[in-house]
Amino acid sequence: SQWGEENLQALSIQEGEDVTMNCSYKTYTTVVQWYRQKSGKGPAQLILIRSNEREKRSGRLRATLDTSSQSSSLSITGTLATDTAVYFCATDQGGRALIFGTGTTVSVSP
Amino acid sequence: GPKVLQIPSHQIIDMGQMVTLNCDPVSNHLYFYWYKQILGQQMEFLVNFYNGKVMEKSKLFKDQFSVERPDGSYFTLKIQPTALEDSAVYFCASSSDRGNTEVFFGKGTRLTVV
């Protein structure tokens, strides 16, 4: 999991497996955004889920949001080696600048 | 897709010297940001700039830091003087609205202070 007292988490999986990563946040947010950062690159948005949504899908990605527990998850089904990256959740603290979580490193082996 | 360009990609500078990091945001975006990332760690927010002014800044945005975007030119982050702990990758980002919309990031400038 990201945030709070959690350290940076690393997951190693085989291609084709599914993976789920979690994120918890401390302050009110209007959205949770999930970003992926590949080595040597800047973050790129994967999915945005608003506070009035419980689930959002985009291709192989599925994000959930539970505002009561202030937590979100990102699942990737049928992972590929190209999914290897660090995944960050980010919140906007009620419409302010994005604040990123500590990140989850996902390594997908061919 | 929309691109944020950062120049240079890598800068090495002597401690105490001034450095300016340049960013060319997405053309119709109004909100600009700088983030700092030490190798292998999380992205840390520095500053948000809108309509010629700093809107928000974090504790990491020290007095030695300044930002500006003179009309039609780069959005810049200036550090004067630099310190060893300023070594990091600095990411510029832009968005059409505040945090509840997609934010586009550049590839970063790796700053090494020696």
XYZ file of C-alpha atoms in Angstrom:
224
model
C 0.000 0.000 0.000
C 1.028 3.594 -0.450
C 0.852 6.544 1.895
C 0.666 6.760 5.657
C 3.553 4.940 7.268
C 3.845 2.451 4.431
C 7.207 2.076 2.759
C 7.597 1.855 -0.965
C 6.194 -1.523 -1.967
C 7.615 -3.772 -4.657
C 5.711 -6.520 -6.441
C 7.204 -9.101 -8.796
C 4.871 -11.111 -11.003
C 4.824 -13.128 -14.198
C 3.315 -11.921 -17.444
C -0.350 -12.809 -17.652
C -0.985 -12.544 -13.933
C -3.273 -9.935 -12.433
C -2.032 -7.399 -9.910
C -3.753 -5.069 -7.467
C -2.138 -2.202 -5.624
C -3.636 -0.077 -2.890
C -3.456 3.501 -1.780
C -4.787 5.297 1.268
C -4.969 9.039 1.692
C -5.387 11.375 4.610
C -7.289 14.447 3.427
C -10.427 15.100 1.410
C -9.997 14.777 -2.336
C -12.283 15.405 -5.280
C -10.466 12.824 -7.381
C -7.911 10.057 -7.125
C -5.622 9.783 -10.090
C -3.362 6.851 -10.839
C -0.109 7.500 -12.675
C 2.523 5.202 -14.074
C 6.167 6.142 -14.219
C 8.556 4.111 -16.318
C 12.276 4.274 -15.755
C 13.744 7.588 -16.874
C 10.398 9.108 -17.757
C 7.868 11.417 -16.180
C 4.595 10.106 -14.763
C 1.736 9.512 -17.157
C -1.885 9.380 -16.096
C -3.625 6.036 -16.334
C -7.020 6.634 -14.836
C -8.942 9.280 -12.898
C -11.758 8.363 -10.534
C -13.949 11.053 -9.001
C -15.200 11.128 -5.433
C -18.741 10.262 -6.534
C -17.563 7.136 -8.388
C -16.846 3.787 -6.805
C -15.255 2.116 -9.799
C -13.715 3.121 -13.122
C -12.431 0.906 -15.904
C -10.116 1.587 -18.798
C -8.967 -1.355 -20.892
C -7.067 -3.710 -18.579
C -7.196 -1.235 -15.728
C -9.758 -1.015 -12.968
C -9.700 1.590 -10.233
C -11.863 1.640 -7.145
C -12.474 4.365 -4.636
C -13.857 4.122 -1.126
C -14.231 7.612 0.267
C -15.411 6.356 3.665
C -12.112 4.555 4.265
C -10.151 7.047 2.150
C -8.624 4.323 0.046
C -8.284 3.461 -3.618
C -7.019 0.487 -5.566
C -5.712 -0.080 -9.060
C -5.910 -3.497 -10.685
C -4.249 -4.576 -13.893
C -5.476 -7.753 -15.526
C -3.328 -9.880 -17.815
C -0.126 -8.004 -17.118
C 2.521 -7.549 -19.774
C 6.236 -6.997 -19.396
C 5.617 -3.437 -20.581
C 3.525 -2.827 -17.455
C 6.772 -2.811 -15.463
C 6.847 0.601 -13.776
C 6.217 2.479 -10.565
C 2.549 3.219 -9.982
C 1.506 6.248 -7.983
C -1.832 7.364 -6.714
C -2.379 11.098 -6.378
C -5.019 13.235 -4.709
C -5.926 16.873 -5.084
C -6.791 17.774 -1.489
C -10.049 19.327 -2.586
C -9.050 20.920 -5.880
C -5.458 21.852 -5.122
C -2.243 20.621 -6.732
C -1.720 16.879 -6.990
C 0.021 15.197 -4.100
C 1.526 11.809 -4.881
C 1.728 8.685 -2.787
C 4.906 6.763 -2.140
C 4.445 4.472 -5.129
C 4.299 0.751 -5.814
C 7.006 -0.796 -7.977
C 5.641 -3.516 -10.237
C 8.062 -5.800 -12.083
C 6.518 -8.091 -14.681
C 8.690 -10.902 -15.964
C 8.141 -12.252 -19.490
C -0.705 13.457 -27.043
C 0.110 16.777 -25.387
C 3.740 17.133 -24.449
C 5.627 19.072 -21.837
C 9.214 19.720 -22.855
C 12.028 20.224 -20.386
C 15.435 21.632 -21.139
C 18.091 20.517 -20.379
C 17.658 16.837 -19.596
C 20.694 16.822 -17.332
C 22.581 19.629 -15.616
C 25.672 19.452 -13.442
C 26.463 22.493 -11.373
C 28.815 23.549 -8.614
C 27.329 24.064 -5.182
C 26.512 27.709 -4.602
C 25.982 28.511 -8.255
C 22.666 29.473 -9.801
C 20.728 27.131 -12.054
C 17.642 27.681 -14.189
C 15.495 24.774 -15.300
C 13.311 25.419 -18.328
C 9.921 24.022 -19.188
C 7.698 24.440 -22.218
C 4.194 23.491 -21.000
C 1.295 22.235 -23.101
C 0.256 25.219 -25.181
C -3.272 25.887 -23.906
C -2.660 24.964 -20.297
C -3.004 27.513 -17.529
C -1.626 25.754 -14.457
C 2.034 24.918 -14.119
C 3.859 22.847 -11.542
C 7.269 21.738 -10.430
C 7.858 18.469 -8.630
C 11.065 17.054 -7.180
C 11.976 13.384 -7.182
C 15.037 11.945 -5.519
C 16.080 8.692 -7.188
C 13.696 5.867 -6.374
C 11.478 7.963 -4.168
C 8.103 9.598 -4.498
C 7.227 12.693 -6.474
C 7.195 15.658 -4.110
C 5.204 18.773 -4.897
C 7.149 22.022 -4.942
C 4.997 24.756 -6.424
C 1.907 25.557 -8.460
C 1.836 28.651 -10.696
C -1.186 30.270 -12.291
C -1.852 33.619 -13.933
C 1.639 34.851 -13.228
C 1.570 34.002 -9.542
C 2.537 31.248 -7.144
C -0.726 29.671 -5.997
C 0.619 27.037 -3.644
C 4.026 25.968 -2.474
C 5.311 23.246 -0.200
C 7.909 23.343 2.546
C 10.406 22.045 -0.012
C 10.092 25.275 -1.982
C 12.871 27.056 -0.144
C 13.624 30.773 -0.267
C 16.390 29.969 -2.740
C 13.773 28.797 -5.253
C 11.807 31.024 -7.581
C 9.514 30.490 -10.553
C 8.340 32.667 -13.376
C 6.898 32.560 -16.844
C 7.537 35.766 -18.745
C 4.988 36.199 -21.560
C 5.215 33.511 -24.220
C 8.403 31.992 -22.895
C 9.465 29.096 -20.734
C 8.137 28.379 -17.276
C 11.308 28.350 -15.227
C 12.531 27.150 -11.869
C 15.556 29.019 -10.602
C 17.640 27.894 -7.665
C 20.074 30.424 -6.264
C 22.291 29.409 -4.587
C 22.224 25.658 -5.107
C 22.954 23.178 -2.309
C 24.002 19.531 -2.415
C 20.545 18.434 -1.280
C 19.028 20.047 -4.352
C 20.356 17.149 -6.429
C 17.298 15.374 -7.814
C 15.147 15.057 -10.908
C 12.843 18.017 -11.328
C 9.633 17.448 -13.225
C 7.622 20.216 -14.798
C 3.925 19.641 -15.349
C 0.928 21.502 -16.665
C -2.831 21.172 -16.678
C -5.873 22.975 -18.045
C -7.455 23.110 -14.605
C -6.447 22.410 -11.038
C -5.871 18.998 -9.440
C -9.090 17.376 -10.568
C -7.960 17.030 -14.172
C -5.139 15.210 -15.885
C -1.731 16.671 -15.282
C 0.879 16.233 -18.025
C 4.481 15.775 -17.046
C 7.741 16.344 -18.848
C 10.587 13.847 -18.841
C 12.403 15.693 -16.107
C 15.712 17.492 -15.665
C 18.292 15.611 -13.657
C 20.143 18.173 -11.553
C 23.426 17.168 -9.993
C 24.995 19.622 -7.558
C 28.637 18.870 -6.846
